[in-house]
Coordinates of C-alpha atoms in Angstrom, one line a residue:
Chain E
M16 CA -62.8 -266.3 -69.1
G17 CA -59.0 -265.9 -69.0
R18 CA -57.1 -263.0 -70.2
N19 CA -56.3 -262.1 -73.8
V20 CA -52.9 -260.6 -74.5
N21 CA -51.4 -259.9 -77.9
V22 CA -47.9 -258.4 -77.7
N23 CA -46.2 -257.4 -80.9
V24 CA -42.9 -255.7 -80.3
E25 CA -41.4 -254.4 -83.5
Y26 CA -38.4 -254.2 -83.7
L27 CA -35.8 -255.3 -81.4
T28 CA -33.1 -253.9 -83.5
R29 CA -31.8 -252.0 -86.6
V30 CA -28.5 -253.0 -87.9
E31 CA -27.0 -256.3 -86.7
G32 CA -30.4 -257.9 -86.7
H33 CA -34.0 -257.2 -86.8
G34 CA -36.2 -259.0 -84.4
N35 CA -39.8 -258.8 -83.1
I36 CA -41.3 -260.3 -79.9
V37 CA -44.7 -261.8 -80.7
V38 CA -46.9 -263.1 -77.8
N39 CA -50.5 -264.2 -78.1
V40 CA -52.5 -265.3 -75.1
R41 CA -56.1 -266.3 -75.6
D42 CA -58.4 -266.9 -72.7
G43 CA -55.4 -267.2 -70.4
V44 CA -53.7 -269.8 -72.6
L45 CA -50.4 -269.1 -74.3
E46 CA -50.9 -269.7 -78.0
K47 CA -47.9 -268.1 -79.5
C48 CA -44.6 -266.9 -78.0
E49 CA -41.9 -266.2 -80.6
L50 CA -38.7 -264.2 -81.0
D51 CA -38.9 -263.4 -84.7
V52 CA -35.6 -262.7 -86.3
I53 CA -36.1 -261.1 -89.7
E54 CA -32.6 -259.9 -90.5
S55 CA -31.1 -260.6 -93.9
P56 CA -28.3 -263.1 -94.3
R57 CA -25.0 -261.3 -94.5
F58 CA -23.1 -263.9 -96.5
F59 CA -19.8 -263.6 -94.6
E60 CA -19.1 -267.3 -95.0
G61 CA -19.5 -266.8 -98.8
M62 CA -17.2 -263.8 -98.7
L63 CA -14.5 -266.0 -97.1
R64 CA -14.5 -268.6 -99.9
G65 CA -11.5 -268.1 -102.1
R66 CA -9.8 -265.7 -99.6
S67 CA -6.5 -266.5 -97.9
I68 CA -6.5 -267.4 -94.3
F69 CA -4.0 -264.6 -93.8
E70 CA -6.7 -262.0 -94.6
A71 CA -9.7 -263.8 -93.2
Q72 CA -9.6 -262.2 -89.8
H73 CA -9.8 -258.7 -91.4
I74 CA -13.0 -259.8 -93.1
T75 CA -14.6 -261.6 -90.2
S76 CA -13.8 -258.8 -87.7
R77 CA -16.4 -256.8 -89.6
I78 CA -19.1 -259.2 -88.6
C79 CA -19.5 -257.2 -85.4
G80 CA -18.3 -253.8 -84.2
I81 CA -18.2 -254.8 -80.6
C82 CA -16.9 -258.4 -81.0
S83 CA -14.3 -257.6 -83.7
C84 CA -11.4 -258.9 -81.6
G85 CA -13.4 -262.1 -80.8
H86 CA -14.1 -262.8 -84.5
T87 CA -10.5 -262.0 -85.3
L88 CA -9.2 -264.5 -82.8
A89 CA -11.8 -267.2 -83.7
S90 CA -10.8 -266.7 -87.3
I91 CA -7.1 -267.0 -86.6
Q92 CA -7.6 -270.0 -84.3
A93 CA -9.6 -271.8 -87.0
A94 CA -6.9 -271.0 -89.6
E95 CA -4.0 -272.0 -87.4
D96 CA -5.9 -275.2 -86.4
A97 CA -6.4 -276.0 -90.1
I98 CA -2.7 -275.6 -91.0
G99 CA -1.4 -277.1 -87.8
F100 CA 0.3 -274.0 -86.5
K101 CA 0.8 -273.7 -82.8
P102 CA 1.1 -270.1 -81.5
S103 CA 3.8 -269.3 -78.9
K104 CA 3.0 -268.7 -75.2
Q105 CA 3.7 -265.0 -75.7
T106 CA 1.2 -264.8 -78.6
T107 CA -1.4 -266.8 -76.6
E108 CA -1.1 -264.5 -73.6
L109 CA -1.4 -261.4 -75.7
R110 CA -4.5 -262.8 -77.4
K111 CA -6.0 -263.6 -74.0
F112 CA -5.3 -260.0 -73.0
L113 CA -6.9 -258.7 -76.1
L114 CA -10.0 -260.7 -75.5
H115 CA -10.2 -259.4 -71.9
M116 CA -10.3 -255.9 -73.3
E117 CA -13.1 -256.6 -75.6
T118 CA -15.1 -258.5 -73.0
L119 CA -14.6 -255.7 -70.5
D120 CA -15.6 -253.1 -73.0
S121 CA -18.7 -255.0 -74.1
H122 CA -19.9 -255.9 -70.6
I123 CA -19.5 -252.3 -69.4
L124 CA -21.6 -251.0 -72.3
H125 CA -24.2 -253.6 -71.7
I126 CA -24.4 -253.0 -67.9
Y127 CA -24.5 -249.2 -68.2
L128 CA -26.2 -248.4 -71.4
L129 CA -28.7 -251.2 -71.9
V130 CA -29.6 -252.7 -68.5
A131 CA -29.0 -249.9 -65.9
P132 CA -31.7 -247.6 -67.4
D133 CA -34.3 -250.3 -66.8
L134 CA -33.3 -250.9 -63.3
L135 CA -32.8 -247.3 -62.4
G136 CA -36.3 -246.6 -63.7
V137 CA -35.6 -244.4 -66.7
K138 CA -36.6 -244.9 -70.3
S139 CA -33.1 -244.9 -71.8
F140 CA -29.5 -244.0 -71.2
V141 CA -30.1 -240.3 -72.2
P142 CA -32.1 -239.2 -69.1
L143 CA -29.2 -240.6 -67.0
I144 CA -27.1 -237.6 -68.1
S145 CA -29.3 -235.5 -65.9
S146 CA -30.0 -237.9 -63.1
H147 CA -26.8 -239.9 -62.9
N148 CA -24.2 -237.7 -64.8
E149 CA -21.2 -239.3 -63.2
V150 CA -22.5 -242.8 -64.1
V151 CA -22.7 -241.8 -67.8
R152 CA -19.2 -240.3 -67.8
R153 CA -17.8 -243.4 -66.0
A154 CA -19.3 -245.7 -68.5
L155 CA -17.9 -243.8 -71.5
R156 CA -14.6 -243.3 -69.7
M157 CA -14.2 -247.1 -69.1
K158 CA -15.2 -247.9 -72.6
K159 CA -12.7 -245.4 -74.0
W160 CA -9.9 -246.8 -71.9
C161 CA -10.6 -250.4 -73.2
N162 CA -10.6 -249.0 -76.7
D163 CA -7.4 -247.0 -76.1
V164 CA -5.6 -250.2 -74.8
C165 CA -6.8 -252.0 -78.0
D166 CA -5.4 -249.2 -80.1
I167 CA -2.0 -249.5 -78.4
L168 CA -1.9 -253.3 -78.7
V169 CA -3.5 -254.0 -82.1
G170 CA -3.5 -250.6 -83.9
R171 CA -7.1 -249.6 -83.8
H172 CA -9.9 -249.0 -81.2
V173 CA -11.9 -251.7 -82.9
H174 CA -11.2 -254.1 -85.8
P175 CA -7.6 -255.0 -84.9
I176 CA -4.8 -254.8 -87.5
S177 CA -1.8 -256.4 -86.0
S178 CA -3.3 -259.7 -84.7
I179 CA -2.8 -262.2 -87.5
V180 CA -2.3 -265.9 -88.2
G181 CA 1.2 -266.6 -86.7
G182 CA 1.1 -264.0 -84.0
F183 CA 1.3 -260.2 -84.0
T184 CA 2.9 -258.0 -86.7
K185 CA 3.8 -255.4 -84.0
L186 CA 4.6 -256.2 -80.4
P187 CA 4.2 -253.8 -77.5
D188 CA 7.5 -252.3 -76.2
V189 CA 8.2 -251.4 -72.6
K190 CA 6.6 -247.9 -73.2
A191 CA 3.4 -249.5 -74.6
L192 CA 3.2 -252.0 -71.8
D193 CA 3.6 -249.2 -69.2
A194 CA 0.9 -247.1 -71.0
M195 CA -1.6 -250.0 -71.0
L196 CA -0.9 -250.9 -67.4
D197 CA -1.3 -247.2 -66.4
I198 CA -4.7 -247.1 -68.1
L199 CA -6.0 -250.3 -66.5
T200 CA -4.7 -249.3 -63.1
K201 CA -6.6 -246.0 -63.4
M202 CA -9.7 -248.1 -64.2
R203 CA -9.8 -249.9 -60.8
P204 CA -11.6 -247.2 -58.9
D205 CA -14.2 -246.9 -61.6
M206 CA -14.6 -250.7 -61.5
D207 CA -15.2 -250.5 -57.7
E208 CA -17.9 -247.9 -58.4
T209 CA -19.4 -250.1 -61.1
V210 CA -19.6 -253.0 -58.7
K211 CA -21.3 -250.8 -56.1
L212 CA -23.9 -249.6 -58.7
A213 CA -24.6 -253.0 -60.1
A214 CA -24.8 -254.6 -56.7
S215 CA -27.5 -252.1 -55.8
L216 CA -29.7 -253.0 -58.8
K217 CA -32.7 -255.3 -58.3
F218 CA -33.1 -257.9 -61.0
P219 CA -36.5 -259.5 -61.7
Q220 CA -37.2 -262.9 -60.1
F221 CA -37.5 -265.7 -62.6
E222 CA -36.0 -269.1 -63.0
R223 CA -35.9 -271.8 -65.7
E224 CA -34.0 -275.0 -65.9
T225 CA -31.8 -275.1 -69.0
E226 CA -28.4 -276.3 -70.2
Y227 CA -25.5 -273.9 -70.1
I228 CA -22.6 -274.3 -72.5
A229 CA -19.2 -272.7 -72.5
L230 CA -15.5 -273.5 -72.9
V231 CA -14.1 -275.7 -70.1
N232 CA -10.5 -276.8 -69.4
D233 CA -8.5 -278.9 -67.0
T234 CA -6.3 -276.0 -65.8
D235 CA -7.0 -273.4 -63.1
E236 CA -7.7 -270.7 -65.8
Y237 CA -11.2 -269.2 -66.4
P238 CA -11.3 -270.1 -70.1
F239 CA -12.0 -267.6 -72.8
L240 CA -9.6 -268.6 -75.6
E241 CA -8.7 -272.2 -75.2
G242 CA -10.5 -275.4 -74.1
D243 CA -13.1 -278.0 -74.9
I244 CA -16.8 -277.3 -75.1
G245 CA -18.5 -278.1 -71.8
S246 CA -22.1 -278.4 -70.6
T247 CA -23.7 -278.1 -67.2
D248 CA -25.4 -281.4 -68.1
G249 CA -22.0 -283.0 -67.8
K250 CA -21.2 -283.5 -71.5
R251 CA -17.8 -282.5 -73.0
W252 CA -16.9 -282.2 -76.6
K253 CA -13.7 -281.4 -78.6
K254 CA -14.1 -278.1 -80.4
K255 CA -13.9 -279.9 -83.8
D256 CA -17.2 -281.6 -82.8
Y257 CA -19.0 -278.3 -82.3
R258 CA -21.8 -279.3 -84.7
Q259 CA -22.8 -282.0 -82.2
V260 CA -23.4 -279.1 -79.8
T261 CA -25.1 -276.6 -82.0
N262 CA -27.4 -278.9 -84.1
E263 CA -28.7 -275.9 -86.0
F264 CA -32.2 -276.1 -87.3
M265 CA -34.7 -273.8 -89.1
V266 CA -37.9 -272.4 -87.7
E267 CA -40.5 -270.6 -89.8
H268 CA -40.5 -267.4 -87.9
S269 CA -36.8 -266.7 -88.0
S270 CA -34.2 -266.1 -90.7
A271 CA -31.6 -267.0 -88.1
K272 CA -31.0 -270.7 -87.4
F273 CA -31.9 -272.0 -83.9
C274 CA -29.7 -274.4 -81.8
K275 CA -30.2 -277.1 -79.3
A276 CA -27.8 -279.6 -77.7
N277 CA -29.0 -282.1 -75.0
R278 CA -32.3 -280.3 -74.2
E279 CA -34.8 -278.3 -76.1
S280 CA -32.5 -275.3 -75.9
Y281 CA -29.2 -274.1 -74.3
M282 CA -27.7 -270.8 -73.1
V283 CA -24.2 -269.4 -73.8
G284 CA -22.6 -266.2 -72.5
A285 CA -21.4 -264.8 -69.2
L286 CA -23.9 -266.7 -67.1
A287 CA -23.0 -270.0 -68.8
R288 CA -19.3 -269.4 -68.3
F289 CA -20.0 -268.5 -64.6
N290 CA -22.1 -271.6 -64.1
L291 CA -19.4 -273.8 -65.5
N292 CA -16.2 -272.1 -64.4
A293 CA -17.0 -269.9 -61.3
A294 CA -14.4 -271.6 -59.2
K295 CA -11.6 -270.4 -61.6
L296 CA -12.5 -266.7 -61.4
H297 CA -10.0 -264.1 -60.0
P298 CA -10.3 -263.8 -56.2
K299 CA -11.6 -260.2 -56.6
A300 CA -14.3 -261.4 -59.0
K301 CA -15.2 -264.3 -56.6
A302 CA -15.6 -261.8 -53.8
V303 CA -18.0 -259.8 -55.9
A304 CA -20.0 -263.0 -56.7
D305 CA -20.2 -263.8 -53.0
A306 CA -21.2 -260.2 -52.2
I307 CA -24.1 -260.3 -54.6
G308 CA -25.1 -263.9 -53.7
M309 CA -24.2 -265.5 -57.1
K310 CA -23.5 -269.2 -56.7
P311 CA -23.6 -271.7 -59.5
I312 CA -25.9 -272.9 -60.9
V313 CA -27.8 -269.7 -61.4
K314 CA -31.0 -270.3 -63.3
N315 CA -32.3 -266.7 -63.6
P316 CA -31.4 -265.4 -67.1
Y317 CA -31.8 -261.8 -65.9
L318 CA -28.7 -262.4 -63.8
N319 CA -26.6 -262.7 -67.0
T320 CA -25.9 -259.1 -66.3
A321 CA -24.6 -259.9 -62.8
A322 CA -22.4 -262.5 -64.3
Q323 CA -21.1 -259.9 -66.7
L324 CA -20.3 -257.7 -63.8
I325 CA -18.3 -260.5 -62.1
E326 CA -16.5 -261.2 -65.4
S327 CA -15.7 -257.5 -65.8
V328 CA -13.8 -257.6 -62.5
H329 CA -12.1 -260.8 -63.6
C330 CA -11.0 -259.4 -67.0
L331 CA -9.6 -256.2 -65.5
E332 CA -7.6 -258.0 -62.9
D333 CA -6.4 -260.8 -65.1
A334 CA -5.4 -258.3 -67.8
I335 CA -3.4 -256.4 -65.2
R336 CA -1.7 -259.7 -64.2
I337 CA -0.8 -260.5 -67.8
L338 CA 0.8 -257.0 -68.3
E339 CA 2.7 -257.2 -65.0
D340 CA 4.0 -260.7 -66.0
F341 CA 5.2 -259.2 -69.3
Q342 CA 6.8 -256.3 -67.4
K343 CA 8.8 -258.8 -65.3
K344 CA 9.9 -261.2 -68.1
G345 CA 9.8 -258.8 -71.0
I346 CA 8.3 -259.2 -74.5
D347 CA 10.5 -261.0 -77.1
P348 CA 10.4 -258.6 -80.1
K349 CA 11.8 -261.3 -82.4
E350 CA 8.4 -263.0 -82.3
A351 CA 6.9 -260.2 -84.4
V352 CA 5.7 -261.7 -87.7
V353 CA 5.5 -260.2 -91.1
V354 CA 3.3 -262.4 -93.1
G355 CA 1.3 -260.4 -95.6
L356 CA -0.6 -263.0 -97.6
N357 CA 2.2 -265.4 -96.9
E358 CA 3.8 -264.7 -100.3
N359 CA 7.2 -265.7 -98.9
N360 CA 5.9 -268.8 -97.1
A361 CA 6.8 -267.3 -93.7
V362 CA 4.2 -269.7 -92.2
K363 CA 4.1 -273.3 -93.4
V364 CA 0.7 -274.1 -94.9
H365 CA -1.0 -277.3 -95.8
A366 CA -4.6 -278.3 -96.6
G367 CA -6.8 -279.1 -93.7
N368 CA -9.8 -278.3 -91.6
G369 CA -9.8 -276.2 -88.5
V370 CA -12.1 -274.9 -85.8
G371 CA -11.8 -271.8 -83.7
A372 CA -13.9 -271.8 -80.5
V373 CA -13.6 -268.6 -78.5
E374 CA -15.6 -267.1 -75.7
V375 CA -16.7 -263.7 -76.8
P376 CA -18.8 -261.4 -74.6
R377 CA -22.1 -263.0 -75.6
G378 CA -20.9 -266.6 -75.5
I379 CA -19.0 -269.2 -77.4
L380 CA -18.2 -268.4 -81.0
F381 CA -17.3 -271.0 -83.6
H382 CA -15.4 -270.5 -86.9
D383 CA -14.8 -273.5 -89.0
Y384 CA -12.6 -273.4 -92.1
E385 CA -11.7 -275.9 -94.8
V386 CA -8.4 -274.7 -96.3
D387 CA -6.6 -275.9 -99.5
A388 CA -2.8 -276.5 -99.9
K389 CA -2.2 -272.8 -100.5
G390 CA -4.1 -271.6 -97.5
V391 CA -7.1 -270.5 -99.4
I392 CA -10.5 -271.0 -97.7
V393 CA -12.7 -273.5 -99.6
N394 CA -15.6 -273.6 -97.1
A395 CA -16.4 -271.6 -94.0
N396 CA -19.0 -271.8 -91.2
C397 CA -19.5 -269.3 -88.5
I398 CA -21.9 -269.8 -85.6
I399 CA -22.4 -266.7 -83.4
P400 CA -23.5 -266.8 -79.7
T401 CA -26.7 -264.8 -80.3
G402 CA -27.8 -267.5 -82.8
Q403 CA -27.3 -270.1 -80.1
N404 CA -29.3 -268.2 -77.5
L405 CA -32.4 -267.4 -79.6
N406 CA -34.0 -270.7 -78.9
N407 CA -33.3 -270.4 -75.2
I408 CA -34.8 -266.9 -75.1
E409 CA -37.9 -268.2 -76.7
Y410 CA -38.3 -271.0 -74.1
D411 CA -37.7 -268.4 -71.3
M412 CA -40.5 -266.3 -72.7
K413 CA -42.8 -269.3 -72.9
K414 CA -42.3 -269.9 -69.2
L415 CA -42.3 -266.3 -68.2
V416 CA -45.5 -265.0 -69.8
P417 CA -47.9 -267.4 -68.0
E418 CA -46.2 -266.4 -64.7
I419 CA -46.8 -262.7 -65.2
L420 CA -50.3 -262.6 -66.7
D421 CA -51.5 -260.7 -63.7
K422 CA -49.3 -257.7 -64.8
T423 CA -50.4 -254.9 -67.0
D424 CA -49.6 -254.9 -70.7
E425 CA -46.8 -252.4 -70.1
E426 CA -45.3 -254.5 -67.4
I427 CA -45.4 -257.7 -69.5
T428 CA -43.8 -255.9 -72.4
L429 CA -41.1 -254.5 -70.2
A430 CA -40.4 -257.9 -68.6
L431 CA -40.0 -259.4 -72.1
E432 CA -37.8 -256.7 -73.3
M433 CA -35.6 -256.9 -70.3
L434 CA -35.4 -260.6 -70.7
V435 CA -34.2 -260.3 -74.2
R436 CA -31.8 -257.5 -73.3
A437 CA -30.4 -259.6 -70.4
Y438 CA -28.9 -261.9 -73.0
D439 CA -27.1 -258.9 -74.5
P440 CA -27.9 -260.1 -78.0
C441 CA -26.3 -258.5 -80.9
I442 CA -29.8 -257.6 -82.0
S443 CA -30.1 -255.5 -78.8
C444 CA -28.8 -252.3 -80.2
S445 CA -32.3 -251.4 -80.1
A446 CA -32.9 -251.8 -76.5
H447 CA -35.1 -248.9 -75.9
F448 CA -36.7 -248.4 -79.2
L449 CA -39.5 -250.8 -79.2
N450 CA -43.0 -250.2 -80.7
V451 CA -45.5 -252.2 -78.8
K452 CA -49.0 -253.0 -79.9
F453 CA -51.6 -254.6 -77.7
V454 CA -54.9 -255.8 -79.1
N455 CA -57.9 -257.7 -77.6
R456 CA -57.7 -255.7 -74.4
Chain W
M5 CA -25.1 -220.1 -104.9
S6 CA -25.2 -223.8 -104.0
N7 CA -27.4 -226.0 -106.2
L8 CA -27.9 -228.7 -103.6
L9 CA -27.9 -227.1 -100.2
T10 CA -31.0 -225.4 -98.8
G11 CA -31.0 -222.0 -97.1
D12 CA -30.9 -223.2 -93.5
V13 CA -28.0 -225.5 -94.2
L14 CA -26.1 -222.7 -96.0
A15 CA -26.8 -220.5 -93.0
V16 CA -25.2 -223.0 -90.7
L17 CA -22.1 -223.3 -92.8
N18 CA -21.8 -219.6 -93.5
S19 CA -22.5 -218.4 -90.0
G20 CA -19.8 -216.0 -89.0
S21 CA -20.3 -216.4 -85.2
G22 CA -16.9 -217.9 -84.4
A23 CA -14.9 -220.5 -86.3
P24 CA -16.7 -223.8 -85.9
L25 CA -15.2 -227.1 -85.0
F26 CA -16.3 -229.8 -87.5
L27 CA -17.0 -233.2 -85.9
T28 CA -17.4 -235.9 -88.5
V29 CA -18.9 -239.3 -87.9
G30 CA -19.3 -242.5 -89.9
N31 CA -17.9 -245.8 -91.2
L32 CA -15.9 -245.8 -94.4
F33 CA -16.8 -249.4 -95.0
R34 CA -20.5 -248.7 -95.0
S35 CA -20.9 -246.9 -98.3
D36 CA -22.6 -243.5 -97.8
D37 CA -22.2 -243.8 -94.0
G38 CA -18.6 -242.9 -94.9
V39 CA -19.6 -239.4 -95.9
G40 CA -18.4 -238.0 -92.5
P41 CA -14.9 -239.4 -92.7
Y42 CA -14.8 -238.4 -96.4
L43 CA -15.6 -234.8 -95.5
A44 CA -12.9 -235.0 -92.8
S45 CA -10.3 -236.1 -95.4
R46 CA -11.1 -233.1 -97.5
L47 CA -11.5 -230.5 -94.8
V48 CA -8.2 -231.4 -93.1
V49 CA -6.3 -229.4 -95.6
L50 CA -8.3 -226.3 -94.8
P51 CA -7.7 -223.9 -92.0
V52 CA -10.5 -225.3 -89.9
R53 CA -10.6 -227.3 -86.7
I54 CA -11.8 -230.8 -87.4
V55 CA -12.2 -234.0 -85.3
N56 CA -13.0 -237.2 -87.2
A57 CA -14.8 -239.5 -84.8
G58 CA -15.2 -242.3 -87.3
H59 CA -17.4 -245.0 -85.9
T60 CA -16.5 -244.5 -82.3
P61 CA -17.8 -240.9 -81.6
E62 CA -18.0 -241.7 -77.9
N63 CA -14.2 -241.8 -77.7
I64 CA -13.5 -238.3 -78.9
I65 CA -15.4 -236.3 -76.2
D66 CA -12.3 -235.3 -74.4
E67 CA -10.5 -234.3 -77.7
V68 CA -13.4 -232.1 -78.7
V69 CA -13.7 -230.5 -75.3
G70 CA -9.9 -229.8 -75.4
H71 CA -10.5 -227.6 -78.4
K72 CA -12.7 -225.4 -76.3
P73 CA -15.1 -224.7 -79.2
S74 CA -17.9 -222.2 -79.0
R75 CA -19.7 -223.8 -82.1
I76 CA -19.7 -227.4 -83.3
I77 CA -21.0 -228.6 -86.6
I78 CA -21.6 -232.4 -86.6
L79 CA -21.5 -233.9 -90.1
D80 CA -23.0 -237.4 -90.3
A81 CA -25.1 -239.6 -92.6
A82 CA -28.7 -239.6 -91.3
D83 CA -31.7 -241.4 -92.6
F84 CA -34.5 -238.9 -92.4
G85 CA -36.4 -240.3 -95.4
G86 CA -35.2 -237.6 -97.8
R87 CA -33.8 -238.0 -101.2
P88 CA -30.2 -239.4 -101.4
G89 CA -27.7 -236.6 -101.0
E90 CA -30.2 -234.2 -99.3
V91 CA -28.7 -232.3 -96.4
R92 CA -30.8 -231.2 -93.5
V93 CA -30.3 -229.5 -90.2
I94 CA -31.4 -232.1 -87.7
P95 CA -33.0 -230.9 -84.5
E96 CA -31.4 -232.5 -81.5
E97 CA -34.7 -233.8 -80.3
A98 CA -35.2 -235.7 -83.6
I99 CA -32.1 -237.8 -83.1
P100 CA -33.2 -241.2 -81.9
E101 CA -32.0 -242.2 -78.4
T102 CA -31.1 -245.6 -79.8
T103 CA -27.9 -246.4 -81.4
L104 CA -27.7 -245.4 -85.0
T105 CA -25.3 -248.2 -85.8
T106 CA -24.4 -251.2 -83.9
H107 CA -23.4 -250.5 -80.4
R108 CA -22.8 -246.9 -81.1
V109 CA -23.5 -244.5 -78.2
P110 CA -26.3 -242.2 -79.3
M111 CA -25.0 -239.0 -80.8
N112 CA -27.3 -236.9 -78.6
V113 CA -25.6 -238.3 -75.6
I114 CA -22.3 -237.3 -76.9
S115 CA -23.5 -233.9 -78.0
R116 CA -25.1 -233.3 -74.6
L117 CA -21.9 -234.2 -72.7
I118 CA -19.8 -231.9 -75.0
K119 CA -22.3 -229.1 -74.5
D120 CA -22.2 -229.5 -70.7
D121 CA -18.4 -229.3 -70.7
T122 CA -17.9 -226.5 -73.2
G123 CA -21.1 -224.5 -73.5
A124 CA -20.8 -224.8 -77.2
K125 CA -23.6 -224.5 -79.7
V126 CA -24.0 -227.8 -81.5
V127 CA -25.7 -228.2 -84.9
F128 CA -26.2 -231.5 -86.6
L129 CA -26.1 -231.6 -90.4
G130 CA -27.5 -234.9 -91.6
I131 CA -26.7 -236.2 -95.1
Q132 CA -29.3 -238.6 -96.5
P133 CA -27.5 -241.8 -97.6
K134 CA -28.6 -243.8 -100.6
T135 CA -27.2 -247.0 -99.1
V136 CA -25.2 -247.9 -96.0
S137 CA -24.5 -251.5 -97.0
L138 CA -21.1 -253.0 -96.8
G139 CA -18.8 -251.4 -99.3
E140 CA -16.4 -248.5 -99.9
G141 CA -17.0 -245.3 -101.7
L142 CA -19.9 -242.8 -101.8
T143 CA -22.8 -242.9 -104.3
P144 CA -22.8 -240.1 -106.8
E145 CA -25.7 -238.3 -105.0
V146 CA -24.0 -238.3 -101.7
Q147 CA -20.6 -237.4 -103.3
A148 CA -22.2 -234.4 -104.9
A149 CA -23.7 -233.2 -101.6
A150 CA -20.3 -233.7 -99.8
D151 CA -18.5 -231.7 -102.5
E152 CA -21.1 -228.9 -102.2
I153 CA -20.6 -228.8 -98.4
I154 CA -16.8 -228.5 -98.9
E155 CA -17.1 -225.8 -101.5
T156 CA -19.5 -223.9 -99.2
I157 CA -17.0 -224.1 -96.3
K158 CA -14.2 -223.0 -98.6
S159 CA -16.3 -220.0 -99.7
S160 CA -17.2 -219.2 -96.1
L161 CA -13.5 -219.1 -95.2
R162 CA -12.9 -216.6 -98.0
G163 CA -15.8 -214.5 -96.6
L164 CA -17.9 -215.3 -99.7
P165 CA -21.3 -216.8 -98.9
R166 CA -22.5 -219.3 -101.5

């Protein structure tokens, strides 16, 4: 008779989403393998209805405390797309810079706080204070520096104020540019140490064929802010056709919708971006990829963390490049915009539909707005990366569990938790807070 | 005498062993989770040292350490299953190692690092929220508790235990 396993991991999270891992193996046969998402709907799309596109980004930024810049920028992009506004090159570069800071901040937190404890063999981040004190301090130092740069550029550590439809209400002066560059230059030695640490970590061996989806473009830029939607299966869509990619559907065990494109599931996030765009990474990031043996297409989802490391190097170096460019050519202060709710028609508005597609730390984020002639949102749709990954995580679990049935209950549970954490889902605040019940053993 | 605060909480607030630094934590847009920042906004006019960490407490470690405090009182909303507005001294070991809110670095990590750098005694005062859903303003129960805390600190500054 084969083995019976019943794993019930409650819960995967507390605030941004509640989730359970449920696995049931009877006589060696996998009967059930689900990632149950039981979070309540948050109704942000409903909140947007009737609100001006000039305040939408302040509302959507509150969807997530770690991706607040990404939601802000997706919101602005959807609004500008709807009214046919083209941002200036200066604005676009500053937005890319802002996104780099958020991605760097988020990846550093994920690598250090959520993944490293597993791979360093401790139960959580807290014991690292004793065993790896400098690692803890480095993680918090790097995070703070990213937040400090955001504070200088957009007026807050998180939830930006000055980034709006039309551009920025306040632009960095020479002193601010110097201050941001000073911070990021100081971060380089810490990034070197981060690479050393992460390169020494041993990730679990596991592979599954799947589809990877991320922004793609025809330039030599590693895309975060602009581009079409691309797939490792060779498909390419305009961002307005994002619904052909996401194909949201309901499952009984989840209050979050699941997604699929060309296959039964797809993955978004750092690994998807790496698999589609690795050739466009900054040379220093490419060197890290080479050093740790990452070459597209990487099919091990645990290596999403390694892709985050590579992207961290890219974001830091590209952010420094953007600042150095601005130091050389200067920032045009006349581009600062004072819009408010556009009471004085500073930005020309017309009715329309618009889509924002932005690569945030966990993957491609869509905001879709229908706007009336006054710039008021009539309908809104937001599809977050974690929602797109849930289905893929479940298919990974279904392949992984039968492969590790010779392991102990604790090892199976840990492997599943680590798998979910590797995706860095917004429901992963919980990382080390899982109650596990085994029965039939 | 305070109507709402228990003896151990009053003892913390009235303790005369060095002027404490008050460290407040919370999100103003999460209803009662904003009790920390609310307390900060009221305490700032008093002759006390105060650092409001808001919802990024991990970013204020250097600032707190720079004050060289010998005693730190952390004021934060904490769900310990009490009645709304109840205030308790929370033992450090009872603080979960997980994030209390999304992506927040656990408070005990922050507390530990500050203690390592300063040698300060750190006490957590948790205020039981009624709700932490999206929204501004405190519920009456938590508002009352916050006002009691402020009055107690004011009395303590005048050398008059409540």
